[in-house]
Each structure stands twice: as C-alpha cells, then as structure tokens.
PDB file of C-alpha atoms in Angstrom:
ATOM      1  CA  MET A   1     125.778  96.046  94.265  1.00 54.00           C
ATOM      2  CA  LEU A   2     123.315  97.640  96.680  1.00 56.00           C
ATOM      3  CA  PHE A   3     124.947  97.913 100.124  1.00 51.00           C
ATOM      4  CA  GLY A   4     127.369  95.225  98.916  1.00 60.00           C
ATOM      5  CA  ILE A   5     124.654  92.581  99.325  1.00 71.00           C
ATOM      6  CA  ILE A   6     122.536  92.258  96.181  1.00 77.00           C
ATOM      7  CA  SER A   7     122.917  93.352  92.582  1.00 86.00           C
ATOM      8  CA  TYR A   8     120.701  96.172  91.385  1.00 86.00           C
ATOM      9  CA  TRP A   9     118.894  93.974  88.864  1.00 88.00           C
ATOM     10  CA  MET A  10     117.685  91.820  91.758  1.00 92.00           C
ATOM     11  CA  LEU A  11     115.487  94.655  93.075  1.00 93.00           C
ATOM     12  CA  PRO A  12     112.780  94.353  90.380  1.00 93.00           C
ATOM     13  CA  ALA A  13     113.293  90.583  90.339  1.00 95.00           C
ATOM     14  CA  ILE A  14     112.450  90.377  94.047  1.00 95.00           C
ATOM     15  CA  SER A  15     109.495  92.706  93.533  1.00 95.00           C
ATOM     16  CA  GLY A  16     108.070  90.613  90.695  1.00 94.00           C
ATOM     17  CA  VAL A  17     108.650  87.272  92.436  1.00 96.00           C
ATOM     18  CA  VAL A  18     106.980  88.479  95.640  1.00 96.00           C
ATOM     19  CA  TRP A  19     103.980  89.802  93.697  1.00 95.00           C
ATOM     20  CA  LEU A  20     103.556  86.587  91.713  1.00 95.00           C
ATOM     21  CA  GLY A  21     104.072  84.534  94.876  1.00 95.00           C
ATOM     22  CA  THR A  22     101.393  86.534  96.673  1.00 95.00           C
ATOM     23  CA  LEU A  23      98.913  86.015  93.843  1.00 94.00           C
ATOM     24  CA  LEU A  24      99.680  82.299  93.605  1.00 94.00           C
ATOM     25  CA  ALA A  25      99.383  81.783  97.371  1.00 94.00           C
ATOM     26  CA  MET A  26      96.022  83.560  97.485  1.00 92.00           C
ATOM     27  CA  LEU A  27      94.670  81.661  94.483  1.00 92.00           C
ATOM     28  CA  LEU A  28      95.800  78.263  95.807  1.00 93.00           C
ATOM     29  CA  PHE A  29      94.416  79.002  99.272  1.00 91.00           C
ATOM     30  CA  TRP A  30      90.995  79.745  97.824  1.00 89.00           C
ATOM     31  CA  THR A  31      90.866  76.934  95.233  1.00 89.00           C
ATOM     32  CA  VAL A  32      92.550  74.158  97.259  1.00 90.00           C
ATOM     33  CA  HIS A  33      92.115  74.941 100.947  1.00 83.00           C
ATOM     34  CA  GLN A  34      88.673  76.559 100.655  1.00 82.00           C
ATOM     35  CA  ASN A  35      87.573  74.511  97.613  1.00 82.00           C
ATOM     36  CA  GLY A  36      86.626  77.678  95.723  1.00 79.00           C
ATOM     37  CA  LYS A  37      83.727  78.393  98.050  1.00 82.00           C
ATOM     38  CA  HIS A  38      81.535  81.481  97.753  1.00 81.00           C
ATOM     39  CA  LEU A  39      82.948  84.166 100.061  1.00 78.00           C
ATOM     40  CA  VAL A  40      80.855  86.564 102.104  1.00 78.00           C
ATOM     41  CA  ASP A  41      82.162  89.601 100.206  1.00 67.00           C
ATOM     42  CA  MET A  42      81.363  88.134  96.773  1.00 76.00           C
ATOM     43  CA  ASN A  43      78.273  89.028  94.768  1.00 76.00           C
ATOM     44  CA  GLU A  44      75.512  86.418  94.809  1.00 78.00           C
ATOM     45  CA  HIS A  45      75.890  85.894  91.038  1.00 77.00           C
ATOM     46  CA  GLN A  46      79.687  85.651  91.260  1.00 79.00           C
ATOM     47  CA  SER A  47      81.588  82.348  91.316  1.00 84.00           C
ATOM     48  CA  ILE A  48      85.151  83.557  90.618  1.00 85.00           C
ATOM     49  CA  ALA A  49      86.711  85.582  93.424  1.00 87.00           C
ATOM     50  CA  TYR A  50      88.408  88.908  92.827  1.00 86.00           C
ATOM     51  CA  ILE A  51      91.895  89.363  94.223  1.00 88.00           C
ATOM     52  CA  SER A  52      90.398  92.018  96.471  1.00 84.00           C
ATOM     53  CA  ASP A  53      87.768  89.512  97.682  1.00 84.00           C
ATOM     54  CA  LEU A  54      90.490  87.148  98.870  1.00 88.00           C
ATOM     55  CA  GLY A  55      92.575  89.983 100.288  1.00 84.00           C
ATOM     56  CA  ALA A  56      89.701  91.324 102.375  1.00 82.00           C
ATOM     57  CA  LEU A  57      89.273  88.303 104.647  1.00 81.00           C
ATOM     58  CA  THR A  58      91.658  85.664 106.013  1.00 84.00           C
ATOM     59  CA  LEU A  59      94.449  86.502 103.576  1.00 87.00           C
ATOM     60  CA  LYS A  60      94.435  90.245 104.247  1.00 88.00           C
ATOM     61  CA  PRO A  61      97.801  90.192 106.150  1.00 91.00           C
ATOM     62  CA  LEU A  62      99.402  88.317 103.238  1.00 93.00           C
ATOM     63  CA  PHE A  63      97.928  90.731 100.691  1.00 92.00           C
ATOM     64  CA  ILE A  64      99.161  93.791 102.585  1.00 92.00           C
ATOM     65  CA  ALA A  65     102.634  92.332 103.202  1.00 94.00           C
ATOM     66  CA  GLY A  66     103.024  91.167  99.599  1.00 94.00           C
ATOM     67  CA  SER A  67     101.879  94.516  98.222  1.00 92.00           C
ATOM     68  CA  ALA A  68     104.206  96.430 100.552  1.00 93.00           C
ATOM     69  CA  VAL A  69     107.292  94.384  99.637  1.00 95.00           C
ATOM     70  CA  THR A  70     106.392  94.631  95.943  1.00 93.00           C
ATOM     71  CA  VAL A  71     106.134  98.427  95.879  1.00 91.00           C
ATOM     72  CA  ILE A  72     109.183  98.970  98.121  1.00 92.00           C
ATOM     73  CA  PHE A  73     111.526  96.965  95.887  1.00 93.00           C
ATOM     74  CA  LEU A  74     109.957  98.364  92.722  1.00 90.00           C
ATOM     75  CA  ASP A  75     110.434 101.955  93.871  1.00 88.00           C
ATOM     76  CA  LEU A  76     114.010 101.108  94.893  1.00 90.00           C
ATOM     77  CA  SER A  77     114.499  99.861  91.324  1.00 89.00           C
ATOM     78  CA  PHE A  78     113.529 103.273  89.926  1.00 85.00           C
ATOM     79  CA  VAL A  79     115.847 105.061  92.348  1.00 85.00           C
ATOM     80  CA  ALA A  80     118.690 102.665  91.497  1.00 86.00           C
ATOM     81  CA  ASP A  81     118.124 103.237  87.784  1.00 83.00           C
ATOM     82  CA  ARG A  82     118.418 107.002  88.240  1.00 79.00           C
ATOM     83  CA  LEU A  83     121.583 106.747  90.347  1.00 81.00           C
ATOM     84  CA  LEU A  84     123.224 104.270  87.977  1.00 82.00           C
ATOM     85  CA  ARG A  85     122.609 106.548  85.000  1.00 77.00           C
ATOM     86  CA  HIS A  86     123.951 109.517  86.931  1.00 70.00           C
ATOM     87  CA  ASN A  87     127.133 107.599  87.832  1.00 74.00           C
ATOM     88  CA  GLY A  88     127.683 106.230  84.328  1.00 71.00           C
ATOM     89  CA  ARG A  89     126.868 102.634  85.268  1.00 72.00           C
ATOM     90  CA  LEU A  90     123.994 102.768  82.777  1.00 73.00           C
ATOM     91  CA  LEU A  91     123.672 104.775  79.586  1.00 68.00           C
ATOM     92  CA  PRO A  92     122.987 108.325  80.846  1.00 66.00           C
ATOM     93  CA  ASN A  93     120.085 110.511  79.779  1.00 61.00           C
ATOM     94  CA  VAL A  94     121.534 113.093  77.395  1.00 61.00           C
ATOM     95  CA  LYS A  95     118.574 115.314  76.619  1.00 69.00           C
ATOM     96  CA  ARG A  96     116.683 117.297  79.210  1.00 74.00           C
ATOM     97  CA  SER A  97     113.429 115.833  77.897  1.00 72.00           C
ATOM     98  CA  GLU A  98     114.713 112.328  78.648  1.00 69.00           C
ATOM     99  CA  LYS A  99     115.432 113.315  82.235  1.00 74.00           C
ATOM    100  CA  VAL A 100     111.997 114.896  82.620  1.00 80.00           C
ATOM    101  CA  VAL A 101     110.281 111.776  81.292  1.00 78.00           C
ATOM    102  CA  PHE A 102     112.333 109.577  83.611  1.00 78.00           C
ATOM    103  CA  VAL A 103     111.426 111.703  86.643  1.00 81.00           C
ATOM    104  CA  LEU A 104     107.762 111.515  85.636  1.00 84.00           C
ATOM    105  CA  ASN A 105     108.173 107.761  85.361  1.00 82.00           C
ATOM    106  CA  ILE A 106     109.311 107.616  88.988  1.00 84.00           C
ATOM    107  CA  VAL A 107     106.551 109.965  90.163  1.00 89.00           C
ATOM    108  CA  PHE A 108     103.819 107.936  88.463  1.00 89.00           C
ATOM    109  CA  ALA A 109     105.285 104.662  89.748  1.00 86.00           C
ATOM    110  CA  ILE A 110     105.321 105.949  93.329  1.00 88.00           C
ATOM    111  CA  THR A 111     101.744 107.174  92.848  1.00 91.00           C
ATOM    112  CA  GLY A 112     100.729 103.718  91.643  1.00 90.00           C
ATOM    113  CA  SER A 113     102.543 102.182  94.617  1.00 89.00           C
ATOM    114  CA  VAL A 114     100.520 104.325  97.016  1.00 91.00           C
ATOM    115  CA  GLY A 115      97.363 103.169  95.245  1.00 91.00           C
ATOM    116  CA  LEU A 116      98.343  99.505  95.614  1.00 90.00           C
ATOM    117  CA  LEU A 117      99.000  99.910  99.330  1.00 90.00           C
ATOM    118  CA  LEU A 118      95.731 101.797  99.752  1.00 90.00           C
ATOM    119  CA  LEU A 119      93.623  99.148  98.020  1.00 87.00           C
ATOM    120  CA  SER A 120      95.295  96.342  99.992  1.00 88.00           C
ATOM    121  CA  ILE A 121      94.761  98.021 103.379  1.00 88.00           C
ATOM    122  CA  GLN A 122      91.302  99.465 102.683  1.00 84.00           C
ATOM    123  CA  ASP A 123      89.644  96.215 101.618  1.00 79.00           C
ATOM    124  CA  THR A 124      86.622  95.999  99.371  1.00 76.00           C
ATOM    125  CA  TRP A 125      84.381  94.504 102.075  1.00 77.00           C
ATOM    126  CA  ARG A 126      84.792  97.103 104.830  1.00 82.00           C
ATOM    127  CA  HIS A 127      85.858 100.148 102.786  1.00 84.00           C
ATOM    128  CA  PRO A 128      84.541  99.645  99.218  1.00 83.00           C
ATOM    129  CA  HIS A 129      84.682 103.333  98.227  1.00 87.00           C
ATOM    130  CA  THR A 130      88.257 103.879  99.440  1.00 88.00           C
ATOM    131  CA  HIS A 131      89.290 100.563  97.889  1.00 85.00           C
ATOM    132  CA  THR A 132      87.955 101.676  94.506  1.00 86.00           C
ATOM    133  CA  ILE A 133      89.882 104.952  94.761  1.00 91.00           C
ATOM    134  CA  GLY A 134      93.070 103.007  95.540  1.00 88.00           C
ATOM    135  CA  LEU A 135      92.444 100.741  92.548  1.00 87.00           C
ATOM    136  CA  ILE A 136      92.040 103.729  90.217  1.00 89.00           C
ATOM    137  CA  ILE A 137      95.216 105.374  91.568  1.00 91.00           C
ATOM    138  CA  PHE A 138      97.109 102.102  91.127  1.00 88.00           C
ATOM    139  CA  LEU A 139      95.969 101.592  87.527  1.00 85.00           C
ATOM    140  CA  VAL A 140      96.438 105.196  86.407  1.00 88.00           C
ATOM    141  CA  GLY A 141      99.825 105.525  88.125  1.00 88.00           C
ATOM    142  CA  PHE A 142     101.405 102.443  86.604  1.00 83.00           C
ATOM    143  CA  VAL A 143      99.809 102.878  83.180  1.00 81.00           C
ATOM    144  CA  LEU A 144     101.312 106.378  82.961  1.00 84.00           C
ATOM    145  CA  SER A 145     104.601 104.991  84.277  1.00 81.00           C
ATOM    146  CA  ALA A 146     104.549 102.417  81.484  1.00 76.00           C
ATOM    147  CA  VAL A 147     103.952 105.196  78.965  1.00 77.00           C
ATOM    148  CA  CYS A 148     106.975 107.098  80.262  1.00 74.00           C
ATOM    149  CA  ALA A 149     109.079 103.958  80.102  1.00 68.00           C
ATOM    150  CA  CYS A 150     108.092 103.612  76.429  1.00 59.00           C
ATOM    151  CA  ILE A 151     106.941 100.021  76.875  1.00 43.00           C
ATOM    152  CA  GLU A 152     104.353 100.513  74.174  1.00 37.00           C
ATOM    153  CA  TYR A 153     103.369  96.906  73.606  1.00 38.00           C
ATOM    154  CA  HIS A 154     102.868  96.065  77.264  1.00 44.00           C
ATOM    155  CA  PHE A 155     101.099  99.377  77.796  1.00 45.00           C
ATOM    156  CA  LEU A 156      98.553  98.785  75.043  1.00 45.00           C
ATOM    157  CA  ARG A 157      97.800  95.287  76.261  1.00 52.00           C
ATOM    158  CA  ARG A 158      97.493  96.456  79.827  1.00 54.00           C
ATOM    159  CA  ILE A 159      95.305  99.494  79.209  1.00 56.00           C
ATOM    160  CA  SER A 160      92.933  97.450  77.015  1.00 58.00           C
ATOM    161  CA  ILE A 161      92.465  94.866  79.765  1.00 61.00           C
ATOM    162  CA  ALA A 162      92.032  97.625  82.355  1.00 62.00           C
ATOM    163  CA  ILE A 163      89.266  99.179  80.252  1.00 64.00           C
ATOM    164  CA  ALA A 164      87.645  95.766  79.798  1.00 64.00           C
ATOM    165  CA  PHE A 165      87.795  95.184  83.558  1.00 61.00           C
ATOM    166  CA  GLY A 166      86.053  98.481  84.326  1.00 64.00           C
ATOM    167  CA  THR A 167      83.416  97.879  81.660  1.00 68.00           C
ATOM    168  CA  LEU A 168      82.611  94.374  82.912  1.00 64.00           C
ATOM    169  CA  VAL A 169      82.278  95.596  86.499  1.00 61.00           C
ATOM    170  CA  LYS A 170      79.877  98.341  85.420  1.00 63.00           C
ATOM    171  CA  THR A 171      77.761  95.840  83.472  1.00 63.00           C
ATOM    172  CA  ASN A 172      77.626  93.404  86.444  1.00 65.00           C
ATOM    173  CA  LYS A 173      79.608  90.696  84.625  1.00 74.00           C
ATOM    174  CA  TYR A 174      81.451  89.754  87.785  1.00 74.00           C
ATOM    175  CA  ASN A 175      83.112  86.504  86.707  1.00 83.00           C
ATOM    176  CA  GLU A 176      84.479  88.006  83.500  1.00 82.00           C
ATOM    177  CA  ALA A 177      85.693  91.036  85.438  1.00 81.00           C
ATOM    178  CA  ALA A 178      87.403  88.765  87.977  1.00 83.00           C
ATOM    179  CA  VAL A 179      89.289  86.994  85.178  1.00 85.00           C
ATOM    180  CA  CYS A 180      90.378  90.374  83.783  1.00 83.00           C
ATOM    181  CA  GLU A 181      91.598  91.428  87.215  1.00 83.00           C
ATOM    182  CA  TRP A 182      93.748  88.309  87.620  1.00 88.00           C
ATOM    183  CA  VAL A 183      95.167  88.698  84.100  1.00 87.00           C
ATOM    184  CA  LEU A 184      95.880  92.376  84.757  1.00 84.00           C
ATOM    185  CA  ALA A 185      97.708  91.499  87.984  1.00 87.00           C
ATOM    186  CA  ILE A 186      99.873  88.930  86.178  1.00 89.00           C
ATOM    187  CA  ILE A 187     100.695  91.410  83.392  1.00 85.00           C
ATOM    188  CA  PHE A 188     101.762  93.862  86.096  1.00 86.00           C
ATOM    189  CA  SER A 189     104.345  91.327  87.279  1.00 89.00           C
ATOM    190  CA  PHE A 190     105.866  91.189  83.787  1.00 87.00           C
ATOM    191  CA  TYR A 191     105.947  94.988  83.773  1.00 84.00           C
ATOM    192  CA  VAL A 192     107.995  94.762  86.977  1.00 89.00           C
ATOM    193  CA  PHE A 193     110.298  92.087  85.520  1.00 91.00           C
ATOM    194  CA  SER A 194     110.990  94.309  82.492  1.00 85.00           C
ATOM    195  CA  TYR A 195     113.156  96.505  84.720  1.00 86.00           C
ATOM    196  CA  VAL A 196     115.510  93.580  85.302  1.00 90.00           C
ATOM    197  CA  MET A 197     116.676  94.060  81.703  1.00 86.00           C
ATOM    198  CA  ASP A 198     117.122  97.789  82.310  1.00 83.00           C
ATOM    199  CA  LEU A 199     119.365  97.280  85.344  1.00 86.00           C
ATOM    200  CA  TRP A 200     121.247  94.193  84.135  1.00 86.00           C
ATOM    201  CA  PRO A 201     123.897  96.131  82.077  1.00 81.00           C
ATOM    202  CA  ALA A 202     125.171  97.675  85.335  1.00 79.00           C
ATOM    203  CA  VAL A 203     126.736  94.290  86.101  1.00 74.00           C
ATOM    204  CA  HIS A 204     129.335  94.970  83.394  1.00 72.00           C
ATOM    205  CA  THR A 205     130.192  98.539  84.457  1.00 72.00           C
ATOM    206  CA  LYS A 206     131.451  98.014  87.990  1.00 68.00           C
ATOM    207  CA  HIS A 207     134.937  99.315  87.180  1.00 56.00           C
ATOM    208  CA  PRO A 208     135.363 103.032  86.370  1.00 58.00           C
ATOM    209  CA  GLU A 209     137.053 102.375  83.019  1.00 54.00           C
ATOM    210  CA  THR A 210     133.993 100.477  81.765  1.00 53.00           C
ATOM    211  CA  ARG A 211     131.465 103.187  82.586  1.00 56.00           C
ATOM    212  CA  HIS A 212     129.618 105.387  80.126  1.00 55.00           C
ATOM    213  CA  GLU A 213     130.903 108.868  79.388  1.00 60.00           C
ATOM    214  CA  LYS A 214     128.431 111.605  80.251  1.00 53.00           C
ATOM    215  CA  ARG A 215     128.039 113.895  77.266  1.00 48.00           C
ATOM    216  CA  ARG A 216     126.040 117.080  77.245  1.00 44.00           C
ATOM    217  CA  LEU A 217     124.532 118.631  74.169  1.00 40.00           C
ATOM    218  CA  ASN A 218     126.140 121.963  74.915  1.00 41.00           C
ATOM    219  CA  SER A 219     129.564 120.302  74.887  1.00 44.00           C
ATOM    220  CA  LEU A 220     129.234 119.398  71.223  1.00 44.00           C
ATOM    221  CA  GLN A 221     131.214 121.806  69.069  1.00 46.00           C
ATOM    222  CA  PRO A 222     131.368 122.066  65.274  1.00 47.00           C
ATOM    223  CA  SER A 223     134.650 121.468  63.482  1.00 47.00           C
ATOM    224  CA  SER A 224     136.062 123.581  60.658  1.00 49.00           C
ATOM    225  CA  ASP A 225     134.252 121.491  58.046  1.00 50.00           C
ATOM    226  CA  GLY A 226     130.893 121.882  59.773  1.00 50.00           C
ATOM    227  CA  SER A 227     130.807 118.417  61.393  1.00 50.00           C
ATOM    228  CA  THR A 228     130.419 117.868  65.116  1.00 48.00           C
ATOM    229  CA  LEU A 229     133.317 116.834  67.301  1.00 46.00           C
ATOM    230  CA  VAL A 230     132.626 114.622  70.298  1.00 46.00           C
ATOM    231  CA  GLY A 231     134.829 113.148  73.042  1.00 46.00           C
ATOM    232  CA  PRO A 232     138.473 112.477  72.063  1.00 47.00           C
ATOM    233  CA  ALA A 233     138.086 114.282  68.741  1.00 45.00           C
ATOM    234  CA  MET A 234     136.948 117.422  70.545  1.00 43.00           C
ATOM    235  CA  GLU A 235     139.873 117.205  72.989  1.00 45.00           C
ATOM    236  CA  GLU A 236     142.288 116.809  70.078  1.00 47.00           C
ATOM    237  CA  ALA A 237     140.826 119.891  68.409  1.00 44.00           C
ATOM    238  CA  ARG A 238     141.284 121.924  71.588  1.00 45.00           C
ATOM    239  CA  ARG A 239     145.015 121.210  71.872  1.00 48.00           C
ATOM    240  CA  PRO A 240     147.280 124.084  70.787  1.00 46.00           C
ATOM    241  CA  ARG A 241     149.024 123.566  67.454  1.00 46.00           C
ATOM    242  CA  LEU A 242     152.789 124.111  67.332  1.00 47.00           C
ATOM    243  CA  PRO A 243     154.242 125.695  64.187  1.00 49.00           C
ATOM    244  CA  ASN A 244     155.779 123.305  61.708  1.00 51.00           C
ATOM    245  CA  THR A 245     159.577 123.839  61.781  1.00 49.00           C
ATOM    246  CA  ALA A 246     160.551 120.920  59.606  1.00 49.00           C
ATOM    247  CA  HIS A 247     161.506 123.252  56.725  1.00 48.00           C
ATOM    248  CA  ILE A 248     163.984 125.261  58.844  1.00 45.00           C
ATOM    249  CA  ARG A 249     167.587 124.114  58.425  1.00 46.00           C
ATOM    250  CA  ASP A 250     170.517 124.722  60.671  1.00 46.00           C
ATOM    251  CA  PHE A 251     173.171 126.925  59.087  1.00 41.00           C
TER     252      PHE A 251
END
C-alpha cells in the first residue's frame, strides 16, 4: 500500500475516475444547465462543443483541476509500477530492452501529462496556438506511451480516431471533429484504467515469500548436458560433491 493508505492499483483507478468525472460534469453542465447553447468560443457553423470550448470559459477551473489530478495519479502509477517490479512485487523486467521500453513508457507518459496540463491552462479561446501545441504533445506523448506498453488494440483504435479528429478539424467539419474529441477522451480513460490490471497482482505479493525472484540473464549457466540451470537447480549444481564412500568397508 502507498504510504499505508491506498493500494497501488487505486492510483490509476483514481486517475481514470477523476478524468471521466470531469468529462461528465462538463458535458452535463453544457447540455443541462446551459441547454447546449452556442458558446462564444465556438465556430458559427458548430453546434457540438469541443471539450476545450467548455474548458475555456466557466468550467476552466474544473478542467484544470481535473486534468491535474488525472496526470498526477497516472504518473504515480508509472512510478509505482517501476518500484514494484524492482522490489519483486510484480514480475520484474529481465531483459535490458524491457527496462528501456518501460523507461520510455514513463517518459512519454510524463510528456503527455505536460501536454494535458498545457492545453487545459492555455485555453483555446485566449491562447489558441499554445493550446494546439499542448494538444499535439498530449496526443503524441500518450500514443507513444501506449506503444511502449504494448497495448496494440487500444493504440490502433486511438491513433485512428486521433487522425480522424485532425483531418476533420482541417476540413472545417467541426461537429464531427467534436464527436471524435469526446470519443478520444473517453478512450483515454480506458487506457488509464488498463493500468489497474497491471498493478493489481501486487495485492498478492505483500509478504516477502510470495514475491517474484529477480533473475538476470547473465546468471543463467549451462549444465553438463547443455541445458540451462535456473534458480534452485543452479544452486544445487554449485554445491560441492563429496566422494562416494559407500563401497569402503571397515576392516
């Protein structure tokens, strides 16, 4: 448990719930409280508001706070994953390439987090250019993070919608682009929730005897028959052999 308060798997769960809650609150505020009215930062031919349209006006404090909590707990999830693997609470990374990919995963996720904070603070109404840069950083960062995490299915779905979103914006199809943006934001929440499954096994490895054994490739040694000895078998092979004295009789 983190600081003896919450389980590690709760970190991405909190992140995903806060993100979904932020989206739902913004959508309900616009559709119910404001009756889906045309906002001042919307295009004249646009009837469906972008998330960034809602987050640029009255709901800007909510958008910033929700984005901040989301990225903080998500980044803590990556750090927790690394520490748990290092301590044997989760299956450790054996190969150097696995460790490199995992570090890149964290780097890209933090980069995407910075982009999300940037686009929430620099709203599309007052700072459209900076907001667009933040959006690009957010998309690229988390798409590359998804690649490193080998979530191929979610990645393909997400990158296709991201491309569709950019294409629709460029062709001035604002309502279709707004729908893509909302769908993309919801898919991002499921990407966050996927890390709950990664951290959940740590619940069963609290005690030292239940933890994973860290094995290095250079510790693998071949046996006399050419096979590879690992763990207890390797320790048994290393023990000195005493001469067999069973055939010696006392005279």
